[in-house]
Coordinates of C-alpha atoms and ligand atoms in Angstrom, one line a residue:
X1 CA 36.4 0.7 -5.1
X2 CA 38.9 2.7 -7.1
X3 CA 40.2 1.5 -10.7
X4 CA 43.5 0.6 -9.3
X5 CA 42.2 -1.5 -6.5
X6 CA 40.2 -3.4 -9.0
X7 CA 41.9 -7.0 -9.9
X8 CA 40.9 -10.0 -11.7
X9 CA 41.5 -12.3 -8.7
X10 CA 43.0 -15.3 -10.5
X11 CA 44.3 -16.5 -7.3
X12 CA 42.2 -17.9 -4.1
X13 CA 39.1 -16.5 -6.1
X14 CA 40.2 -17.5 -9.6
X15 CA 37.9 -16.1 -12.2
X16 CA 38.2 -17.0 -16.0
X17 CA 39.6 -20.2 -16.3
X18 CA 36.6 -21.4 -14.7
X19 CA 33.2 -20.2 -15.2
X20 CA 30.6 -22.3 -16.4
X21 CA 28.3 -19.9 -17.8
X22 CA 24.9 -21.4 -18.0
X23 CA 23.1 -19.6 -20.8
X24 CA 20.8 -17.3 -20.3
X25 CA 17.3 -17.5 -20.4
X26 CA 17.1 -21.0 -18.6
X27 CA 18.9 -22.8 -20.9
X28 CA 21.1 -24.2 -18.2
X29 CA 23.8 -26.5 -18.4
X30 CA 25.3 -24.7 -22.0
X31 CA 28.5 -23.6 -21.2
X32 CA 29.2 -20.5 -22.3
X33 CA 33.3 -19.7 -23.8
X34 CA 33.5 -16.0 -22.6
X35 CA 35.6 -14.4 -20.2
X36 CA 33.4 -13.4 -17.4
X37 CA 33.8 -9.2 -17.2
X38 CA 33.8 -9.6 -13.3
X39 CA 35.8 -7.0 -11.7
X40 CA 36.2 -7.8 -8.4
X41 CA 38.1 -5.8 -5.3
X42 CA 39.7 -7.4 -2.8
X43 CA 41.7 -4.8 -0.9
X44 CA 41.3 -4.4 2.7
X45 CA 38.8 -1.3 2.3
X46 CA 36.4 -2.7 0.3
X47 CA 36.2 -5.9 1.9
X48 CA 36.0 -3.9 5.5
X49 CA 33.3 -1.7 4.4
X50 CA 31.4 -4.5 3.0
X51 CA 31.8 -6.4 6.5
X52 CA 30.0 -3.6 8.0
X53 CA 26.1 -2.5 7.7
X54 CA 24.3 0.3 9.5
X55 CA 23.3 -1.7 12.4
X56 CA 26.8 -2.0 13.6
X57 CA 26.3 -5.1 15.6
X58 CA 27.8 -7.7 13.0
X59 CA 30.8 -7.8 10.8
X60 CA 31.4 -10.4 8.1
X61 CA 34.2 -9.6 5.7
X62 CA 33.6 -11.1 2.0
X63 CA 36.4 -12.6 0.1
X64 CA 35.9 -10.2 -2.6
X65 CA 33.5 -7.5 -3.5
X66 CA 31.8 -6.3 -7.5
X67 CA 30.3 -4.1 -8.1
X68 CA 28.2 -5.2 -11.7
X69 CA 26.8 -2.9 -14.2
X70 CA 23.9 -5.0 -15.9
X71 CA 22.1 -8.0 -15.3
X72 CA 24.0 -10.1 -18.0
X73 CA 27.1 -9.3 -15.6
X74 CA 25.1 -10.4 -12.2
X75 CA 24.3 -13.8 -14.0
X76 CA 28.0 -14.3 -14.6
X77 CA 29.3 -13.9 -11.5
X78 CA 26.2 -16.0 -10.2
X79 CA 27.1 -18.7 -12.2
X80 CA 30.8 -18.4 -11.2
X81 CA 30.3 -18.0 -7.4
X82 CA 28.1 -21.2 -7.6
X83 CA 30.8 -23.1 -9.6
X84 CA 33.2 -22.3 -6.7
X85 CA 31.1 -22.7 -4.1
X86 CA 31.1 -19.2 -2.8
X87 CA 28.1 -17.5 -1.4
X88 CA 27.0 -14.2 -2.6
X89 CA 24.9 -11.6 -1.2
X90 CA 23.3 -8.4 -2.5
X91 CA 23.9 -4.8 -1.2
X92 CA 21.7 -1.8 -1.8
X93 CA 22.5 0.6 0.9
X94 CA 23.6 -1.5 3.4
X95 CA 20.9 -0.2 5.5
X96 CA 20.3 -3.1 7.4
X97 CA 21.1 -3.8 10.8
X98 CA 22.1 -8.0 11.4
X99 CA 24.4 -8.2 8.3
X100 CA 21.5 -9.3 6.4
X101 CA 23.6 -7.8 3.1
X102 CA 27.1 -9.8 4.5
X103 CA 28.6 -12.5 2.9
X104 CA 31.7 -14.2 5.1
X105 CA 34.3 -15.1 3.1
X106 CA 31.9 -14.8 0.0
X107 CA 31.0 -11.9 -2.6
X108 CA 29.5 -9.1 -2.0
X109 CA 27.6 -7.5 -5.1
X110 CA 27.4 -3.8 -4.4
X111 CA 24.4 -3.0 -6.7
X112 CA 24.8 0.9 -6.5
X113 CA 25.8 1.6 -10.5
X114 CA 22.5 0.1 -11.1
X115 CA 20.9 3.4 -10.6
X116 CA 18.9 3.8 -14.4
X117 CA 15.1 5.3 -14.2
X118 CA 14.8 3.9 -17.3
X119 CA 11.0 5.5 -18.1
X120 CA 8.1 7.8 -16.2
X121 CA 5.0 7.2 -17.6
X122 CA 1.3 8.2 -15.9
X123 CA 1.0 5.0 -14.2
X124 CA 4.2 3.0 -13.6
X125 CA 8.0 3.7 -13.5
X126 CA 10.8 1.4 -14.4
X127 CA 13.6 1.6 -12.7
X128 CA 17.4 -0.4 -11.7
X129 CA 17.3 -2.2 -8.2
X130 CA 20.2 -0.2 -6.6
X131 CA 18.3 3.2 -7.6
X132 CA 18.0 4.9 -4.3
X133 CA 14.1 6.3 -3.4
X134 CA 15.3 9.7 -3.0
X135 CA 16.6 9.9 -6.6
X136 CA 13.5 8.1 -7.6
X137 CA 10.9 10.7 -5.7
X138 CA 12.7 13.0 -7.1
X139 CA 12.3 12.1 -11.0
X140 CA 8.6 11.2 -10.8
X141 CA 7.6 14.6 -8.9
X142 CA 9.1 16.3 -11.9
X143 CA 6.1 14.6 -13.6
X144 CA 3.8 15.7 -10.9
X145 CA 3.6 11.9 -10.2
X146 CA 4.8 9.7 -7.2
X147 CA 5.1 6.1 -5.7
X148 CA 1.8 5.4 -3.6
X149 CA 4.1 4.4 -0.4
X150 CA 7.5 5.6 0.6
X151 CA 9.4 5.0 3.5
X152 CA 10.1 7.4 6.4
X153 CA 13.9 7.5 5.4
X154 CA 14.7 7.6 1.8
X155 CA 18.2 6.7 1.8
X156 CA 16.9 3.1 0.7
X157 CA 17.5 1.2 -2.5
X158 CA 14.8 -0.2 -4.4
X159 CA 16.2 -3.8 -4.3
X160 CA 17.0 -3.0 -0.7
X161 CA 13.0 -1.8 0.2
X162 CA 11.9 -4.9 -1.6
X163 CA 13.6 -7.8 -0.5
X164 CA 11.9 -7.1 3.4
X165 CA 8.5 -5.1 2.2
X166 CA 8.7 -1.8 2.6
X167 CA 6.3 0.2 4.6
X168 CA 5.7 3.9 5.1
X169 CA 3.1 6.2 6.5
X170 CA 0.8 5.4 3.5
X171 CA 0.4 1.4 4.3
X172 CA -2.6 1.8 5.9
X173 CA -3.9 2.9 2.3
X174 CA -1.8 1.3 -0.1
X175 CA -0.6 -2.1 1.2
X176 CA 3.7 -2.0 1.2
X177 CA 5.9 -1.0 -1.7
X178 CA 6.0 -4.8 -2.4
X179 CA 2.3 -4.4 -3.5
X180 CA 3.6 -1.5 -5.8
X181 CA 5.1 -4.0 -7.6
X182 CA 4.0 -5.1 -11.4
X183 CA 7.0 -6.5 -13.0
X184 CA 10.8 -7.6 -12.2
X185 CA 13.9 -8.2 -13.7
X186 CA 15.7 -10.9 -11.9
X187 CA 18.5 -13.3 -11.9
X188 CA 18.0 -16.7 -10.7
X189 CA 20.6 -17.9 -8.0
X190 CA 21.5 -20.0 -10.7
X191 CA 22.1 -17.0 -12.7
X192 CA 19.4 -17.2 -15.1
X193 CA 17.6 -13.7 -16.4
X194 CA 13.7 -13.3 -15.7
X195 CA 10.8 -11.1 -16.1
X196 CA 8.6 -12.1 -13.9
X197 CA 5.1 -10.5 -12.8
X198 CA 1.5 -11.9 -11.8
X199 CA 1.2 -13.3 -14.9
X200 CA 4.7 -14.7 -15.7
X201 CA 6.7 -16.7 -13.4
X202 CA 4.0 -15.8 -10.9
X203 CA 6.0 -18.0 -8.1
X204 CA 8.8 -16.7 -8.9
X205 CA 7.3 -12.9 -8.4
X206 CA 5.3 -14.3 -5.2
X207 CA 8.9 -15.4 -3.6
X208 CA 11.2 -12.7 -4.6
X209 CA 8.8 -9.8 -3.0
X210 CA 9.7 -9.6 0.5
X211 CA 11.4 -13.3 0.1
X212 CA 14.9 -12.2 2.0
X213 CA 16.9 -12.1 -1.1
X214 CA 17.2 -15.9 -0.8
X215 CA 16.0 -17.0 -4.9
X216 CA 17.7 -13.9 -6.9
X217 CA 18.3 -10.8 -7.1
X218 CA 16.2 -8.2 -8.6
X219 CA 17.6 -5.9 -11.3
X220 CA 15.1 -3.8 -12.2
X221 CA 11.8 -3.0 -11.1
X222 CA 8.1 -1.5 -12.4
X223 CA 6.6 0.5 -9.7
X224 CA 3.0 1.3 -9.3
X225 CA 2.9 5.1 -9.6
X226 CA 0.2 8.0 -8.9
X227 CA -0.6 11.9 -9.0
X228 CA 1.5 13.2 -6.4
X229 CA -0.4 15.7 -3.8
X230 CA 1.4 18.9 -3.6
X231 CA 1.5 19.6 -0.4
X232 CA 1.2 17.7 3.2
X233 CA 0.3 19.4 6.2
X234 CA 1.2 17.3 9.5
X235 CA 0.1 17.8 12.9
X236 CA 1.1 16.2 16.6
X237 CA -0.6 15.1 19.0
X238 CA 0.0 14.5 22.9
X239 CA -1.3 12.0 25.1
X240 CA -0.6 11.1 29.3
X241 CA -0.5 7.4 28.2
X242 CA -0.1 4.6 25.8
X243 CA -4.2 4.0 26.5
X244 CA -6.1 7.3 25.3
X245 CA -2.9 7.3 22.1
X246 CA -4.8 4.4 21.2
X247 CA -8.0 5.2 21.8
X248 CA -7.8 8.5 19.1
X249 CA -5.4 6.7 17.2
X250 CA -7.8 4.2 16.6
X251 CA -11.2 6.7 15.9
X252 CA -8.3 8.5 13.5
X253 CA -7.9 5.2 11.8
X254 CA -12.1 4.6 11.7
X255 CA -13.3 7.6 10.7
X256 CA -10.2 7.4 8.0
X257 CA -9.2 11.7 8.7
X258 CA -5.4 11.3 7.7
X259 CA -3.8 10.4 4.8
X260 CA -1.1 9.3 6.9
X261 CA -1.3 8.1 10.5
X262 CA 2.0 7.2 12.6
X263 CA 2.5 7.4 16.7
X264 CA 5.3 7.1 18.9
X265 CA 6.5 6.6 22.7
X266 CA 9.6 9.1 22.5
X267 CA 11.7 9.4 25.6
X268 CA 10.7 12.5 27.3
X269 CA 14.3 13.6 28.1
X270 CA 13.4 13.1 32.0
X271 CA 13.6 9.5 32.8
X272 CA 9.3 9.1 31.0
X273 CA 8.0 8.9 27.8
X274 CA 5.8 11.1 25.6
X275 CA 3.0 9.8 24.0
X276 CA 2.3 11.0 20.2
X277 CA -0.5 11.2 17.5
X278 CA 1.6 11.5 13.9
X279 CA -0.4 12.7 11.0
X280 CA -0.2 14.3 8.3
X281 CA -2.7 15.4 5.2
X282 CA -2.1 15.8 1.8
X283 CA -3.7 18.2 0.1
X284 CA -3.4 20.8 -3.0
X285 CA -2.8 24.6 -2.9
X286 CA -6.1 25.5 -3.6
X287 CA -8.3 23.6 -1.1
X288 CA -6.0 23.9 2.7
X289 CA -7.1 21.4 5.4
X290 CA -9.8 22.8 7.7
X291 CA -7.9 21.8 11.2
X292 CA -10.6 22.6 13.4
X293 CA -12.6 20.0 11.7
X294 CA -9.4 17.6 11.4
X295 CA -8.8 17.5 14.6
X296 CA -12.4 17.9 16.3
X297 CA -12.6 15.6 19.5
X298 CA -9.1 14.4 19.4
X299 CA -6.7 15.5 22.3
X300 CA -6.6 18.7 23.3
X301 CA -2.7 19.2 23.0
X302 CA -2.1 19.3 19.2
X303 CA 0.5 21.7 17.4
X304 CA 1.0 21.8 13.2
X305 CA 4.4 20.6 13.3
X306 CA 5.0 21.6 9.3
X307 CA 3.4 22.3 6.4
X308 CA 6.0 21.5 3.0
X309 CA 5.4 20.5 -0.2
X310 CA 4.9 16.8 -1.0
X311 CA 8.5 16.1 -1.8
X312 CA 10.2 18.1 1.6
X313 CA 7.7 16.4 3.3
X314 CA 9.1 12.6 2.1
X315 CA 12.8 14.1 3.0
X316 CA 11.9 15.1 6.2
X317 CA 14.2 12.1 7.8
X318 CA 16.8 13.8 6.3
X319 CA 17.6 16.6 9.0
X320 CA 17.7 13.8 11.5
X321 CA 20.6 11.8 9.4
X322 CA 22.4 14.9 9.0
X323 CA 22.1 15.8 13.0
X324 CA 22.9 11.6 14.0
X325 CA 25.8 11.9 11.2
X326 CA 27.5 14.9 13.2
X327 CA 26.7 13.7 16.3
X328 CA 28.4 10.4 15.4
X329 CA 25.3 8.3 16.3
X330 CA 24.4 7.2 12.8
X331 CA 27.7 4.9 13.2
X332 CA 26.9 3.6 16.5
X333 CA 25.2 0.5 16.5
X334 CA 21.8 0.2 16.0
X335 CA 19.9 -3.0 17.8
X336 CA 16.7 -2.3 16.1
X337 CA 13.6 -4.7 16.9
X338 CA 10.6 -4.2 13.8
X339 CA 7.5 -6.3 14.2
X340 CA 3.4 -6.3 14.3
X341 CA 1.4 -6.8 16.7
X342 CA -2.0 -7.7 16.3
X343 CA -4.9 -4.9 16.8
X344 CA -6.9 -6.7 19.3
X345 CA -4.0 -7.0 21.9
X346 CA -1.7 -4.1 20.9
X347 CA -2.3 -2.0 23.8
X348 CA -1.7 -4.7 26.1
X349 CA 1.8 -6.2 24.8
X350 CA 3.2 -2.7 23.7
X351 CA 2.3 -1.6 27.8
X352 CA 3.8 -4.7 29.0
X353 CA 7.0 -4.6 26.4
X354 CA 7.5 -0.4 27.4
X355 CA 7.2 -0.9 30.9
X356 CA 10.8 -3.3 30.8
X357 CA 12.4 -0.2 28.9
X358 CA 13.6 2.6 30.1
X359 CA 14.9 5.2 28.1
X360 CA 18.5 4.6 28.1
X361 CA 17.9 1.8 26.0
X362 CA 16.3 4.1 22.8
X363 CA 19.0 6.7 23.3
X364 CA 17.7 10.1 23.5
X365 CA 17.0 10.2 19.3
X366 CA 15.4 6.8 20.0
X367 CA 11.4 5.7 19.7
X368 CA 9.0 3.4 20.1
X369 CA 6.8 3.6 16.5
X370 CA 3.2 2.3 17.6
X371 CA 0.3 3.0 15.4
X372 CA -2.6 1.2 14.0
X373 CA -3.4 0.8 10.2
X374 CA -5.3 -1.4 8.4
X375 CA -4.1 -4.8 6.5
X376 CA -7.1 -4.8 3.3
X377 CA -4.1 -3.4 0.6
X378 CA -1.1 -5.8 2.3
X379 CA -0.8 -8.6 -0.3
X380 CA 2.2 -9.8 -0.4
X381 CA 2.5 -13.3 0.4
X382 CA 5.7 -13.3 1.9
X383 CA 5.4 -10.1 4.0
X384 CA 3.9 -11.6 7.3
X385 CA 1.6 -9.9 9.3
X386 CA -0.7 -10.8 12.2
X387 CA -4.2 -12.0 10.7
X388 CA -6.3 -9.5 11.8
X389 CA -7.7 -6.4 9.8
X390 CA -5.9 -3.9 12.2
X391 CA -2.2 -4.0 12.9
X392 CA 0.0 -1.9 15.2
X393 CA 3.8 -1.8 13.8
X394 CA 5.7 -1.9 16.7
X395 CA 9.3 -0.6 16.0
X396 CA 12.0 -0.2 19.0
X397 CA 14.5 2.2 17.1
X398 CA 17.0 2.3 19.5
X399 CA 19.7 5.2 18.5
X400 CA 22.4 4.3 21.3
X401 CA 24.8 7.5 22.3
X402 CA 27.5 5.5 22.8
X403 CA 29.1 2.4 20.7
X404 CA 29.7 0.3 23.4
X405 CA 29.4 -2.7 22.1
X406 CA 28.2 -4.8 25.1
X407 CA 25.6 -2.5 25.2
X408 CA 24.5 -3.3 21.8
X409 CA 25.2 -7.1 22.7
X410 CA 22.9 -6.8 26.0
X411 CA 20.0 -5.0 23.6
X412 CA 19.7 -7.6 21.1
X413 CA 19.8 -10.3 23.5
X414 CA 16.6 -8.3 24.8
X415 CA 15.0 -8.3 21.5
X416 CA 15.3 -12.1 21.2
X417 CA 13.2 -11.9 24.8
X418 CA 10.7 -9.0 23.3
X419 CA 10.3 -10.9 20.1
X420 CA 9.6 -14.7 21.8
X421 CA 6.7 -12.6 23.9
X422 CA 5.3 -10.6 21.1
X423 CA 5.5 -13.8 18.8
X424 CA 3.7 -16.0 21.8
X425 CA 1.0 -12.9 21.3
X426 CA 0.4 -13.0 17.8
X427 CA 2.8 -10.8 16.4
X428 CA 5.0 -11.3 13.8
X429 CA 8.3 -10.3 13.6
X430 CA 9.5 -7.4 10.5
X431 CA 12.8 -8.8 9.3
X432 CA 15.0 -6.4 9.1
X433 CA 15.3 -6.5 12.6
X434 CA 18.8 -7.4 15.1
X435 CA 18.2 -10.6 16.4
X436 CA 19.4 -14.3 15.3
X437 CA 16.9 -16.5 14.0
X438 CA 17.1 -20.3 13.7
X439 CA 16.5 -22.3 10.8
X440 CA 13.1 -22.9 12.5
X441 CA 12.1 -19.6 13.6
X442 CA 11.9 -18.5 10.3
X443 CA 9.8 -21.8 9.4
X444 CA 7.8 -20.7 12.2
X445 CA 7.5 -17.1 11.2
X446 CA 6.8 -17.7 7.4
X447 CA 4.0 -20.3 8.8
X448 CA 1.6 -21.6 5.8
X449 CA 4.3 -19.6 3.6
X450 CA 7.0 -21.4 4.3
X451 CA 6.6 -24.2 1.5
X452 CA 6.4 -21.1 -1.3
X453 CA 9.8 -19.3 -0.2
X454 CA 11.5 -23.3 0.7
X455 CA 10.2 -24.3 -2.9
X456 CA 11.3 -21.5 -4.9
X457 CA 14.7 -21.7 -3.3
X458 CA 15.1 -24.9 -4.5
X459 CA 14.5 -24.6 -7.6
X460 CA 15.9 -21.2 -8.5
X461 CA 19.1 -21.2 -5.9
X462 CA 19.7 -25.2 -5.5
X463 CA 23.3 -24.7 -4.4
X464 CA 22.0 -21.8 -1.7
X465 CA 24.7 -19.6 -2.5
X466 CA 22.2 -16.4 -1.9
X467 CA 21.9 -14.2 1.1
X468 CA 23.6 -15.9 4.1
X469 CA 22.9 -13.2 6.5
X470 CA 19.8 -14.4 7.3
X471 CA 20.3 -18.3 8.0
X472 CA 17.3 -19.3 6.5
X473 CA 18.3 -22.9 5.5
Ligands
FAD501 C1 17.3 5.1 9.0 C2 16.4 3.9 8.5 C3 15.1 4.1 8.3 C4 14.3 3.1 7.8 N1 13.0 3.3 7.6 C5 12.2 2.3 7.1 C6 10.8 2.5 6.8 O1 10.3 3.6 7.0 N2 10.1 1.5 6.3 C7 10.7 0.2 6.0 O2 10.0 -0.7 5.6 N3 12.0 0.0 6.3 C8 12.8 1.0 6.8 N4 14.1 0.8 7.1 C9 14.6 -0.6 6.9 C10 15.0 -0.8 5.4 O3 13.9 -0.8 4.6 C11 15.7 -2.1 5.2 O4 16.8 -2.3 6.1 C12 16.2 -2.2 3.8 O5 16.5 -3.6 3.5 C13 17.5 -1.4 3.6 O6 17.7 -1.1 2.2 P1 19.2 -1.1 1.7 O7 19.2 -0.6 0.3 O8 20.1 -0.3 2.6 O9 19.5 -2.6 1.7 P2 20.8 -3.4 2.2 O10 21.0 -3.2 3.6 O11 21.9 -3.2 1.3 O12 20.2 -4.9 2.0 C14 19.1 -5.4 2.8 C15 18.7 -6.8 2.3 O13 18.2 -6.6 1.0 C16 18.9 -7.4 0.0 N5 19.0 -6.7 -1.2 C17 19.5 -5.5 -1.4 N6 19.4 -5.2 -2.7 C18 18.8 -6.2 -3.3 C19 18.3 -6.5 -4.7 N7 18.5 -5.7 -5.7 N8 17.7 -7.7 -4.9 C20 17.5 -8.6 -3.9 N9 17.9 -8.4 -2.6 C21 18.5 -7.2 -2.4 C22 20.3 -7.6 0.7 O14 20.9 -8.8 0.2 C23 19.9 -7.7 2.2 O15 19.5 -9.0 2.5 C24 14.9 1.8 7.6 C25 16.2 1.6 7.8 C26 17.0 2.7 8.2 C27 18.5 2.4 8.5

């Protein structure tokens, strides 16, 4: 969005003459005099690349997009966009893959000059929404200090990671980055300015962590943090089938040897699929992991895959971007399905769900994530998982080679059939997957949540004007 491009749309999404500011702080209903400072774009290219996210499958184009630089300016545009009955939508990244961060014929708030780390201190950081995790990783390892769970790609923005949860190879541990969480800045979809935590606005905190994005959006955000390990040491491990994966997978998980266990089912490049142990151990320059003991009794085909220091380790995604980006996958689309299944019938559904793939439908980048780790840490109450002390995500990261779009069309079709059978198993369903969900799907998939999420949107975003993408109401 270039200066020139920017205009003050007084016509079709007229601006000053009409904003009814409601005061902030929750003294709604005062009308506030000023101008709103809402610079919005309107040209072709920002509305086009806002219509687009990294899945590729759905395109949505806004009326207009902003991009704000505080929180007093996303509580005027809030207030305006509910005055003229537009809907508005938040964009980190735009990382997800069903235009979860679209808003049709709405505004699009592109929260990426929100990027302050506004302090480091032993325990916590504070830090803007649209900061991305990289940047973040990077500040607190200058202190020796990092956040307890990252995800595998850290491309992410803060806001972005926790509006859907968050989960990385530390989960199993640590809960998701949602349970990270001790304090957020928020505005209301009424555009009203909070701080809320466990013990202030404790709803409100409950239904904005991992709550879709539909009762405000979250400006700022104090993150758990802890003494970063300096170095990670991470080994594979190969299996003849999904069975004896799980079997070590699940005495790795026991006997607690990792700091971080992950699996796959990668295509093997011949028309089969290889079966992998993931894991990786953190540990300090003085006291290297003993791998003989490590790995005694696991499978006897292992290799040490790397050995990096803590922060290479956490950007190891990054040489696969940078190959997908040449290779023009990364823009392809990306018909993703994310859910749980439940330890006590994982091995069954994940052998019945593989055996109707074949590999074409990953791509050759593509993967099945499958491993176990326990739920004690996972508290969020909007982040559903199967109730059972061991869950296997399930992730079908399809990386297509081509971007034929009846392709994509044909594989989220499919997901809609994988997700009814893992659902009718247990599972639960990760939400930043590529499917369409109903109204009543996502009743049925918040479950006894449900009332906490439909509660707190009526009272914080009566006029619904907050993240369409999703259909929730
Ligand atoms: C390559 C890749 C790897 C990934 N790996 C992981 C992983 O390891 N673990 C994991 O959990 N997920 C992973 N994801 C999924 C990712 O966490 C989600 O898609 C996340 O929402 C994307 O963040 P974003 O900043 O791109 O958000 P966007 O796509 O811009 O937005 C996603 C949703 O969050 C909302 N949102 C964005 N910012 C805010 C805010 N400040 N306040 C409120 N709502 C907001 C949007 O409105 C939208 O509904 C991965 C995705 C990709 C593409």
């Amino acid at each position: 969005m270039t200066p020139n491009r920017r205009t003050l749309l007084h016509a079709g999404v007229s601006v000053t003459a009409t904003l009814a500011s409601a005061s902030l702080a929750g003294q709604s209903g005062a009308r506030d005099p000023r101008p709103p400072k809402l610079l919005l774009a309107d040209d072709a290219e920002s509305c086009a690349a806002a219509a687009q996210d990294f899945g590729h499958i759905i395109q949505r184009p806004p009326r207009a997009v902003c991009k704000p630089s505080s929180s007093a300016e996303i509580a005027d545009i809030l207030r305006w966009a509910r005055e003229q009955g537009l809907k508005v939508a938040a964009r980190g990244q735009g990382h997800a893959t069903y235009g979860r961060a679209m808003a049709g014929d709405g505004i699009v708030m592109d929260l990426s000059a929100l990027t302050v780390i506004h302090r480091i201190e032993p325990d916590r950081v504070v830090v803007d929404a649209g900061a991305i995790w990289h940047a973040l990783l990077e500040a607190t390892l200058a202190k020796g200090l990092a956040p307890p769970v990252l995800t595998n790609y850290l491309g992410l923005s803060v806001g972005g990671t926790l509006a859907v949860g968050g989960i990385g190879g530390s989960s199993s541990r640590h809960g998701l980055q949602t349970d990270q969480v001790l304090e957020l800045d928020i505005v209301t979809g009424e555009g009203v300015e909070l701080t809320c935590s466990r013990s202030a606005h404790a709803e409100l905190f409950d239904a904005v962590r991992a709550g879709l994005a539909q009762c405000a959006i979250i400006t700022r955000a104090t993150l758990r943090l802890m003494r970063a390990p300096e170095r990670v040491r991470r080994y594979l491990l190969s299996y003849p089938d999904l069975a004896s994966l799980t079997a070590d997978q699940r005495r790795a998980l026991d006997e607690a040897r990792f700091d971080q266990l992950q699996g796959a089912v990668v295509p093997d490049g011949a028309g089969g699929w290889r079966y992998q142990l993931e894991a990786g151990v953190f540990y300090d320059s003085s006291s290297a992991p003993d791998d003989k003991t490590l790995l005694a009794g696991l499978a006897d085909k292992h290799e040490t895959v790397s050995d990096l220091a803590f922060g290479d380790d956490a950007n190891a995604f990054a040489k696969l971007e940078k190959l997908l980006r040449s290779n023009g996958q990364w823009f392809n689309p990306h018909p993703w399905l994310l859910s749980y299944l439940r330890g006590s019938n994982a091995l069954e559904i994940a052998s019945e769900v593989i055996a109707g793939l074949n590999s074409d439908d990953l791509g050759p980048f593509g993967r099945i994530t499958y491993y176990p780790m326990f739920t004690d840490s996972c508290r969020t109450p909007l982040l559903r998982l199967p109730d059972e002390r061991i869950v296997f995500p399930f992730n079908l990261i399809r990386i297509p080679s081509s971007a034929d779009k009846e392709n994509a069309d044909r594989q989220v079709a499919r997901n809609r059939c994988v997700y009814d059978h893992i659902r009718s198993a247990g599972g639960m369903l990760y939400p930043v997957s590529a499917l369409g969900m109903s109204s009543q799907d996502w009743a049925d998939h918040f479950g006894p949540r449900w009332p906490l999420l439909r509660e707190a949107r009526r009272r914080h975003d009566p006029a619904g004007i907050l993240t369409p993408g999703y259909d929730l109401f």
